[in-house]
Tab-separated table of C-alpha atoms and ligand atoms in Angstrom:
chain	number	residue	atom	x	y	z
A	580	UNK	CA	130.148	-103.914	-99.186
A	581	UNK	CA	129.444	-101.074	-96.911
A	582	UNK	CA	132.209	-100.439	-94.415
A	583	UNK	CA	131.731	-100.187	-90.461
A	584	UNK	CA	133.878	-98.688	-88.151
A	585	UNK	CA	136.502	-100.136	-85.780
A	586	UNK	CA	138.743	-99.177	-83.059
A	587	UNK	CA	141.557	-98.811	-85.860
A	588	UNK	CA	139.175	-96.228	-87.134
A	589	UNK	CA	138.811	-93.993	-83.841
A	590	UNK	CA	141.276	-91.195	-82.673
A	591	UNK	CA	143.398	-91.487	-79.665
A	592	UNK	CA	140.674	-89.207	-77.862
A	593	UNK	CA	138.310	-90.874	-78.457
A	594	UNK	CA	139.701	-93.999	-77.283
A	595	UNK	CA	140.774	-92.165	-74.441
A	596	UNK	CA	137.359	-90.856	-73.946
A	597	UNK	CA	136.039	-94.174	-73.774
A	598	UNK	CA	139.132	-96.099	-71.406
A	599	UNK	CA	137.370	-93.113	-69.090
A	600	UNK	CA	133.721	-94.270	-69.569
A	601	UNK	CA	134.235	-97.963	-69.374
A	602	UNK	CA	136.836	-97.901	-66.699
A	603	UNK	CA	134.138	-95.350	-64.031
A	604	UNK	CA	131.150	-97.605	-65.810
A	605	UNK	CA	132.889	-100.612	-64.276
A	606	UNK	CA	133.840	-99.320	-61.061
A	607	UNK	CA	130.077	-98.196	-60.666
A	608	UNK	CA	129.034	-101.816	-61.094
A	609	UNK	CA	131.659	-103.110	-58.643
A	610	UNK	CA	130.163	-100.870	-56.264
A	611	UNK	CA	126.618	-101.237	-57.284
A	612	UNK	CA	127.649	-105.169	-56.178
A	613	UNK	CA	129.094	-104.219	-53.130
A	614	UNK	CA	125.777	-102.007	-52.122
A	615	UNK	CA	123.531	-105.001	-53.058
A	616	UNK	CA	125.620	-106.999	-50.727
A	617	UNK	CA	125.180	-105.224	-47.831
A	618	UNK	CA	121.899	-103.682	-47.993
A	619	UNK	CA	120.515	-108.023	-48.315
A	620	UNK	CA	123.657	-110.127	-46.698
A	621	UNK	CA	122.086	-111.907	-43.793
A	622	UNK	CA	118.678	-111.197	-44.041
A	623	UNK	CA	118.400	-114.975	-43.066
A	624	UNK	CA	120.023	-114.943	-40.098
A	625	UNK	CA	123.336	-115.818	-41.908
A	626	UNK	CA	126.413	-113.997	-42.726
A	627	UNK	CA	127.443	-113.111	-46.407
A	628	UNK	CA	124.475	-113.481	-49.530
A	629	UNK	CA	122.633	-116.439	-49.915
A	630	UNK	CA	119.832	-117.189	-52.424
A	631	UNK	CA	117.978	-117.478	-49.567
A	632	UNK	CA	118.236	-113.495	-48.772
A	633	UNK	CA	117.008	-112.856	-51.724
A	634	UNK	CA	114.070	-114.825	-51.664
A	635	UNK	CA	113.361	-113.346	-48.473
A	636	UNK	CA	113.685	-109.740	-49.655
A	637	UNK	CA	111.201	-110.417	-52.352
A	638	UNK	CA	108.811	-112.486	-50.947
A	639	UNK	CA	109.223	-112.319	-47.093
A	640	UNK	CA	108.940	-114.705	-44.313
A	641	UNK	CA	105.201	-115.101	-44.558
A	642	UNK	CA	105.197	-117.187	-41.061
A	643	UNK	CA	107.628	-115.281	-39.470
A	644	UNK	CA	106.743	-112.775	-37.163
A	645	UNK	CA	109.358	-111.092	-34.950
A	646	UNK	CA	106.870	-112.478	-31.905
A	647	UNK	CA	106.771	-115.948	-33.214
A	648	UNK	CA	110.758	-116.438	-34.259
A	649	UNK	CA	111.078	-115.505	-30.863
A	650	UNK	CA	108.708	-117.679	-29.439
A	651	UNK	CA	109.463	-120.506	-31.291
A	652	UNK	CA	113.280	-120.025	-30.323
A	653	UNK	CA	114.422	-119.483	-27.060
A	654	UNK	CA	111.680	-117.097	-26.118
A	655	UNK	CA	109.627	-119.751	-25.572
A	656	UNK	CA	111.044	-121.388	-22.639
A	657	UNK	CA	109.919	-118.303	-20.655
A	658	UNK	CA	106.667	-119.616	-21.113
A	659	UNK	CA	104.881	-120.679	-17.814
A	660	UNK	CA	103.108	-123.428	-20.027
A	661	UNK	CA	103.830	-124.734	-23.393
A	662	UNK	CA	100.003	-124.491	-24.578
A	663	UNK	CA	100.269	-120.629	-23.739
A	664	UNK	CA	101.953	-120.052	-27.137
A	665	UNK	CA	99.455	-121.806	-29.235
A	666	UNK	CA	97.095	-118.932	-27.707
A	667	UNK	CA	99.267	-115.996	-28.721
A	668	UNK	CA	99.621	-117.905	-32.126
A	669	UNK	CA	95.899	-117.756	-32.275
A	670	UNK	CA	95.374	-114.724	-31.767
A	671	UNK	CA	97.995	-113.380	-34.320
A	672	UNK	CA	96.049	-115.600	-37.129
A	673	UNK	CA	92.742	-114.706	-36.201
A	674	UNK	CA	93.812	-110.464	-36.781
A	675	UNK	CA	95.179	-109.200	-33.723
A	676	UNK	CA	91.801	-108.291	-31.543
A	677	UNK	CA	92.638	-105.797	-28.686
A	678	UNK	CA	89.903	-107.286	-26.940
A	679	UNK	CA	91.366	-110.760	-26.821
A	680	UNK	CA	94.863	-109.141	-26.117
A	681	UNK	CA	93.759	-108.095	-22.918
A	682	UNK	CA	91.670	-111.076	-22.282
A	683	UNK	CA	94.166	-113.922	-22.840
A	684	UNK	CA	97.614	-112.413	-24.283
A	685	UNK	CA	98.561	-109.483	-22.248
A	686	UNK	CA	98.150	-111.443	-18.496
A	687	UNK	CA	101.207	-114.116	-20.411
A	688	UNK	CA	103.119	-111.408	-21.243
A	689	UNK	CA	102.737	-109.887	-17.611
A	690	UNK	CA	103.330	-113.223	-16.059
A	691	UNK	CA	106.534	-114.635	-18.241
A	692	UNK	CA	108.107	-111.897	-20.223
A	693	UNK	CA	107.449	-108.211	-19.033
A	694	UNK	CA	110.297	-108.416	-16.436
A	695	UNK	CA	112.769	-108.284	-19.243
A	696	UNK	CA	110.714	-106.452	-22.040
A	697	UNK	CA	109.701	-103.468	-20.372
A	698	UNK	CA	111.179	-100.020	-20.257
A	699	UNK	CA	111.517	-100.610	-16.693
A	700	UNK	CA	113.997	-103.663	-16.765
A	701	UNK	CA	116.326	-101.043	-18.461
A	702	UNK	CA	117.763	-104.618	-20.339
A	703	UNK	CA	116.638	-102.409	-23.809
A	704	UNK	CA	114.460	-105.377	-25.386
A	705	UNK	CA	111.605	-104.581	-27.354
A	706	UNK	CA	108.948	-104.326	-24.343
A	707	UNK	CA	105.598	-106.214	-24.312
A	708	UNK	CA	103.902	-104.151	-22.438
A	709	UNK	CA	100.562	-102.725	-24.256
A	710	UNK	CA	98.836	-103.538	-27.276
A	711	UNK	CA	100.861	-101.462	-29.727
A	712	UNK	CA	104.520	-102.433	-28.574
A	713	UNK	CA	103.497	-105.893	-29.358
A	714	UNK	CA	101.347	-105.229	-32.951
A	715	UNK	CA	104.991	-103.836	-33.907
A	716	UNK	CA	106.561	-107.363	-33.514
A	717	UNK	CA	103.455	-109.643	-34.718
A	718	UNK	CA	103.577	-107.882	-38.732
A	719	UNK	CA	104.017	-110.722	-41.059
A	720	UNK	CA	107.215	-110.243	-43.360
A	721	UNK	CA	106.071	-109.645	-46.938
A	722	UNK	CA	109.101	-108.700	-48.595
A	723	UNK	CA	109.852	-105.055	-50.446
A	724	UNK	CA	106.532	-103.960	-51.439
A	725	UNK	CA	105.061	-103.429	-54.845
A	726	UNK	CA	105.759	-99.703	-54.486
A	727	UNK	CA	109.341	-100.107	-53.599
A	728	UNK	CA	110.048	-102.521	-56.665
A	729	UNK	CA	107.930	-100.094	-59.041
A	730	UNK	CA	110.144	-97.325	-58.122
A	731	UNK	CA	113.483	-99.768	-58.393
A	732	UNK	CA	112.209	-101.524	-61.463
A	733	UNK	CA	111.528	-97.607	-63.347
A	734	UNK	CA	115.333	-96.093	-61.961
A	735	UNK	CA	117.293	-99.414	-62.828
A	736	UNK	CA	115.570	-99.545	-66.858
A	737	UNK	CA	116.106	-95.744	-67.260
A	738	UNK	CA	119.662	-96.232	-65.828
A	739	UNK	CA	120.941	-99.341	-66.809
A	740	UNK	CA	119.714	-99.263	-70.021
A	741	UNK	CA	121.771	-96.257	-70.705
A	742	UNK	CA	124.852	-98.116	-69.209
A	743	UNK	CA	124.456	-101.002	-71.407
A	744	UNK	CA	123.645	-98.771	-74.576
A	745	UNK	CA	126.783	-96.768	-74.100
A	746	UNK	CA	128.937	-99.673	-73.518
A	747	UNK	CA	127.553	-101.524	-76.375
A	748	UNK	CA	128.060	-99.206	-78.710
A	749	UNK	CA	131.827	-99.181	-77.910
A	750	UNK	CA	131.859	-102.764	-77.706
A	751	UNK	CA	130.642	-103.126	-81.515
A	752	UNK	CA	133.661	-101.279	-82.482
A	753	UNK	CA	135.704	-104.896	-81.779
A	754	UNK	CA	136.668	-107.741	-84.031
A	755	UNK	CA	134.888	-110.897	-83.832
A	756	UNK	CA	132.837	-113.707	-85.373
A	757	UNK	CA	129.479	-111.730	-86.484
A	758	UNK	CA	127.557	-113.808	-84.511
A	759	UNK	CA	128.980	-113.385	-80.937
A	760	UNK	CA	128.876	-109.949	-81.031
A	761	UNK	CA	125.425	-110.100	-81.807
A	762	UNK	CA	124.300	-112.347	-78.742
A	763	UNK	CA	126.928	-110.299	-76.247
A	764	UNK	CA	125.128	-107.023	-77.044
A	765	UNK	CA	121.803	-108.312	-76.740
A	766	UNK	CA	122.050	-110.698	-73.752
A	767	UNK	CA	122.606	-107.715	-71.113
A	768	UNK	CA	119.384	-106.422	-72.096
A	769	UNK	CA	117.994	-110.129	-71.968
A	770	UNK	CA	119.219	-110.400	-68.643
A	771	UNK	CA	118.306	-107.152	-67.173
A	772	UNK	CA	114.449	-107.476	-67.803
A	773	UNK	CA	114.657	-111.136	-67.064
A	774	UNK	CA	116.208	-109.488	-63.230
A	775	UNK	CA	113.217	-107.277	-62.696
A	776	UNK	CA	110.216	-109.297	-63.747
A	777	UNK	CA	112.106	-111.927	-61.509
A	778	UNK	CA	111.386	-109.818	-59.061
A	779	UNK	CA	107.973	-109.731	-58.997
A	780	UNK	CA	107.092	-113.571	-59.643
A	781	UNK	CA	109.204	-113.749	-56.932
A	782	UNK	CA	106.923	-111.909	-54.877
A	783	UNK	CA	104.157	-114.808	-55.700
A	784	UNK	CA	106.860	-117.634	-56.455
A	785	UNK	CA	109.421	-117.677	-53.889
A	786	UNK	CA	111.363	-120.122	-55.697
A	787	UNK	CA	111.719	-117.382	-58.425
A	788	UNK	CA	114.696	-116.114	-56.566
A	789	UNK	CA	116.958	-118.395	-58.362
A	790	UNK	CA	115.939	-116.768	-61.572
A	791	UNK	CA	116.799	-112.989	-60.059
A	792	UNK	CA	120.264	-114.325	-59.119
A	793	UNK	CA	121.176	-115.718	-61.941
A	794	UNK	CA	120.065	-113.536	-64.467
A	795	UNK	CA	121.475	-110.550	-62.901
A	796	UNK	CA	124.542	-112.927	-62.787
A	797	UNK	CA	124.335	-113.109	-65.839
A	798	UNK	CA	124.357	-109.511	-67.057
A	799	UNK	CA	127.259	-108.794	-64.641
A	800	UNK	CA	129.452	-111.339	-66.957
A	801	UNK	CA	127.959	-110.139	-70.246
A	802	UNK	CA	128.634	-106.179	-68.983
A	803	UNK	CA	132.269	-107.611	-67.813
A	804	UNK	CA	133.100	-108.977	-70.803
A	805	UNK	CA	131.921	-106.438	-73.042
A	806	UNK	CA	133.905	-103.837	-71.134
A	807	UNK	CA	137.326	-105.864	-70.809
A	808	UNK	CA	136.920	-106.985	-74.417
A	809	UNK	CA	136.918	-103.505	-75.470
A	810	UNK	CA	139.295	-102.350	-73.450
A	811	UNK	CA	142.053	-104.924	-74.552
A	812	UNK	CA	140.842	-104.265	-78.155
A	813	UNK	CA	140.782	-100.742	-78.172
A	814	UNK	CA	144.671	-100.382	-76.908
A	815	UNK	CA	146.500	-103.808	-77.590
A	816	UNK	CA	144.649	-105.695	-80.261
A	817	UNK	CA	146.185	-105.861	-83.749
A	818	UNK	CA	143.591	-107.042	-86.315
A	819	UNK	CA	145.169	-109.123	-89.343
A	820	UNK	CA	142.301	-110.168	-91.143
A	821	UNK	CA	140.534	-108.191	-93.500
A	822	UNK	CA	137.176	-106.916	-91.007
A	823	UNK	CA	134.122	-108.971	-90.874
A	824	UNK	CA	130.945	-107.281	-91.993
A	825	UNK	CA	128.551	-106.018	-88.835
B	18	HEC	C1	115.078	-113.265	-18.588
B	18	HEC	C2	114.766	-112.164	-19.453
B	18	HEC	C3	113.769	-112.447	-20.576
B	18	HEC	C4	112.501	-112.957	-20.471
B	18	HEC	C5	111.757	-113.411	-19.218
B	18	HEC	C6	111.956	-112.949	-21.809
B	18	HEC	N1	112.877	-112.464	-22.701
B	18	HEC	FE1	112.594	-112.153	-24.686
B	18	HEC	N2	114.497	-111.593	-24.886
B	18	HEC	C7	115.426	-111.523	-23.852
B	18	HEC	C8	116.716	-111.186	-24.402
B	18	HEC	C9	118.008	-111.014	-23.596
B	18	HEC	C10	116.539	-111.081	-25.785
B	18	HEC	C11	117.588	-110.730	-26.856
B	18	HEC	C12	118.490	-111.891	-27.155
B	18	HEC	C13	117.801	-112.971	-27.900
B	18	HEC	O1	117.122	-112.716	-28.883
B	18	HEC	O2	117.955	-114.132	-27.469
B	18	HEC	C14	115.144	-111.339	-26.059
B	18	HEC	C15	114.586	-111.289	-27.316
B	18	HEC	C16	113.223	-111.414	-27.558
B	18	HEC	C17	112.578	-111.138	-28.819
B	18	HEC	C18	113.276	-110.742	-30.089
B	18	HEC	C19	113.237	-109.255	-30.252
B	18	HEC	C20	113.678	-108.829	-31.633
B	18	HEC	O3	114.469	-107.892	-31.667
B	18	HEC	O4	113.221	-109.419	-32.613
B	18	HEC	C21	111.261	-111.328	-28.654
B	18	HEC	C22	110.143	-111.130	-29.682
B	18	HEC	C23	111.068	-111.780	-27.316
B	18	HEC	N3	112.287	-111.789	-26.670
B	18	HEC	C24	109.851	-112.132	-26.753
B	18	HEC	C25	109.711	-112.623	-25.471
B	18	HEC	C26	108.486	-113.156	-24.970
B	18	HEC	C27	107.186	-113.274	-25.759
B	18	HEC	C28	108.718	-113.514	-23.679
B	18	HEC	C29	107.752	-114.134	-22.720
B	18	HEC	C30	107.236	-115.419	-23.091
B	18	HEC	C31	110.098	-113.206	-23.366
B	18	HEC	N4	110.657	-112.681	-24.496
B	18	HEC	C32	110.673	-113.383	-22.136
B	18	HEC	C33	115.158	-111.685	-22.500
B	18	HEC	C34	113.998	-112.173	-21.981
């Protein structure tokens, strides 16, 4: 029966080598948690992280233009008359003519908003007072483009699959049934592509953002374990039955 190696094998350098590793791998990921909290906490208008900000970072707010939160909001009781939004609606959905700006949008603007949203009220709103100042508030909310989640999908599998290798392969140096190790060194992996092609169904499938939370959840406890697992093993843990084959 061929023998494999456990912590009771290693030297006290090396364990000490990999307290080191594990213990900066797993502050990383704390912080990696906190960056991913504030770079997508209230993206829907609500403090703290929400499934809901992460739908929205993926797939957007496809109705939601700056222009037309406002306007549906309290923007829109600046309105001289009520039907005057359906018209700047209108003309958002049917691509934003400069022509029909200055034939039907721009004299509402003038009329009902300008006095506030104009360099000139020195109040320091977004002003509506050409054509371009208000294209930069009517662009529909797609979420992070493909581009963006190409790049983030190629640096997280280079990187994390490293992370997860490296902690893995001090994690199969513990004591356990055969078959649980075999699942907890796998599922990170699992869980880590499952996260980034989540990403992009959730780009077509908004309700895909369930999936990217809890898969990355997921690897988080999978990662924790395997870490704190080792850890305890590598220092405290006192095998007494013969080892189990791996
Ligand atoms: C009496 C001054 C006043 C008038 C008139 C006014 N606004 Fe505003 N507007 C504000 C203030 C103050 C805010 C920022 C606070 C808020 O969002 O409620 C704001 C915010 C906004 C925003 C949000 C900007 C952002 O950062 O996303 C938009 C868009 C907007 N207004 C559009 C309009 C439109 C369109 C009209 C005309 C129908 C209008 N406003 C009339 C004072 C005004």
């Amino acid at each position: 029966m061929p023998k494999y190696k456990r912590f009771r094998d290693t030297s006290v350098s090396e364990r000490i080598l990999d307290t080191m590793f594990l213990i900066a791998i797993g502050l990383g990921y704390l912080f990696a948690m906190g960056h991913l909290y504030f770079s997508n906490q209230g993206r829907d208008g609500e403090a703290g992280l929400s499934v809901e900000d992460v739908r929205i970072a993926y797939y957007g707010k496809h109705q939601q233009t700056r222009l037309g939160a406002a306007l549906n909001g309290a923007m829109g009781g600046n309105l001289e008359f009520p039907e005057q939004k359906k018209i700047i609606f209108d003309w958002i959905e049917a691509g934003k003519d400069v022509d029909e700006f200055n034939d039907k949008v721009a004299p509402i603007f003038n009329e009902s908003c300008v006095m506030c949203h104009s360099e000139a009220s020195g109040m320091g709103l977004p002003p509506l007072t050409n054509y371009e100042e208000v294209l930069k508030l009517t662009e529909m909310d797609t979420g992070a483009s493909i581009q963006s989640l190409v790049r983030v999908s190629h640096i997280h599998l280079f990187g994390i699959a490293f992370i997860l290798f490296f902690v893995g392969r001090i994690f199969i140096l513990c004591e356990m049934p055969i078959m649980v190790k075999r699942i907890t060194v796998a599922i990170p992996f699992i869980a880590m592509l499952l996260d980034i092609f989540s990403w992009y169904i959730t780009k077509v499938f908004p309700g895909f953002a369930y999936v990217v939370v809890i898969s990355g959840a997921l690897m988080g406890i999978a990662f924790g374990i395997q870490i704190l697992v080792s850890l305890y093993q590598m220092w405290f843990y006192k095998p007494k039955t013969v080892p189990i084959e791996m």
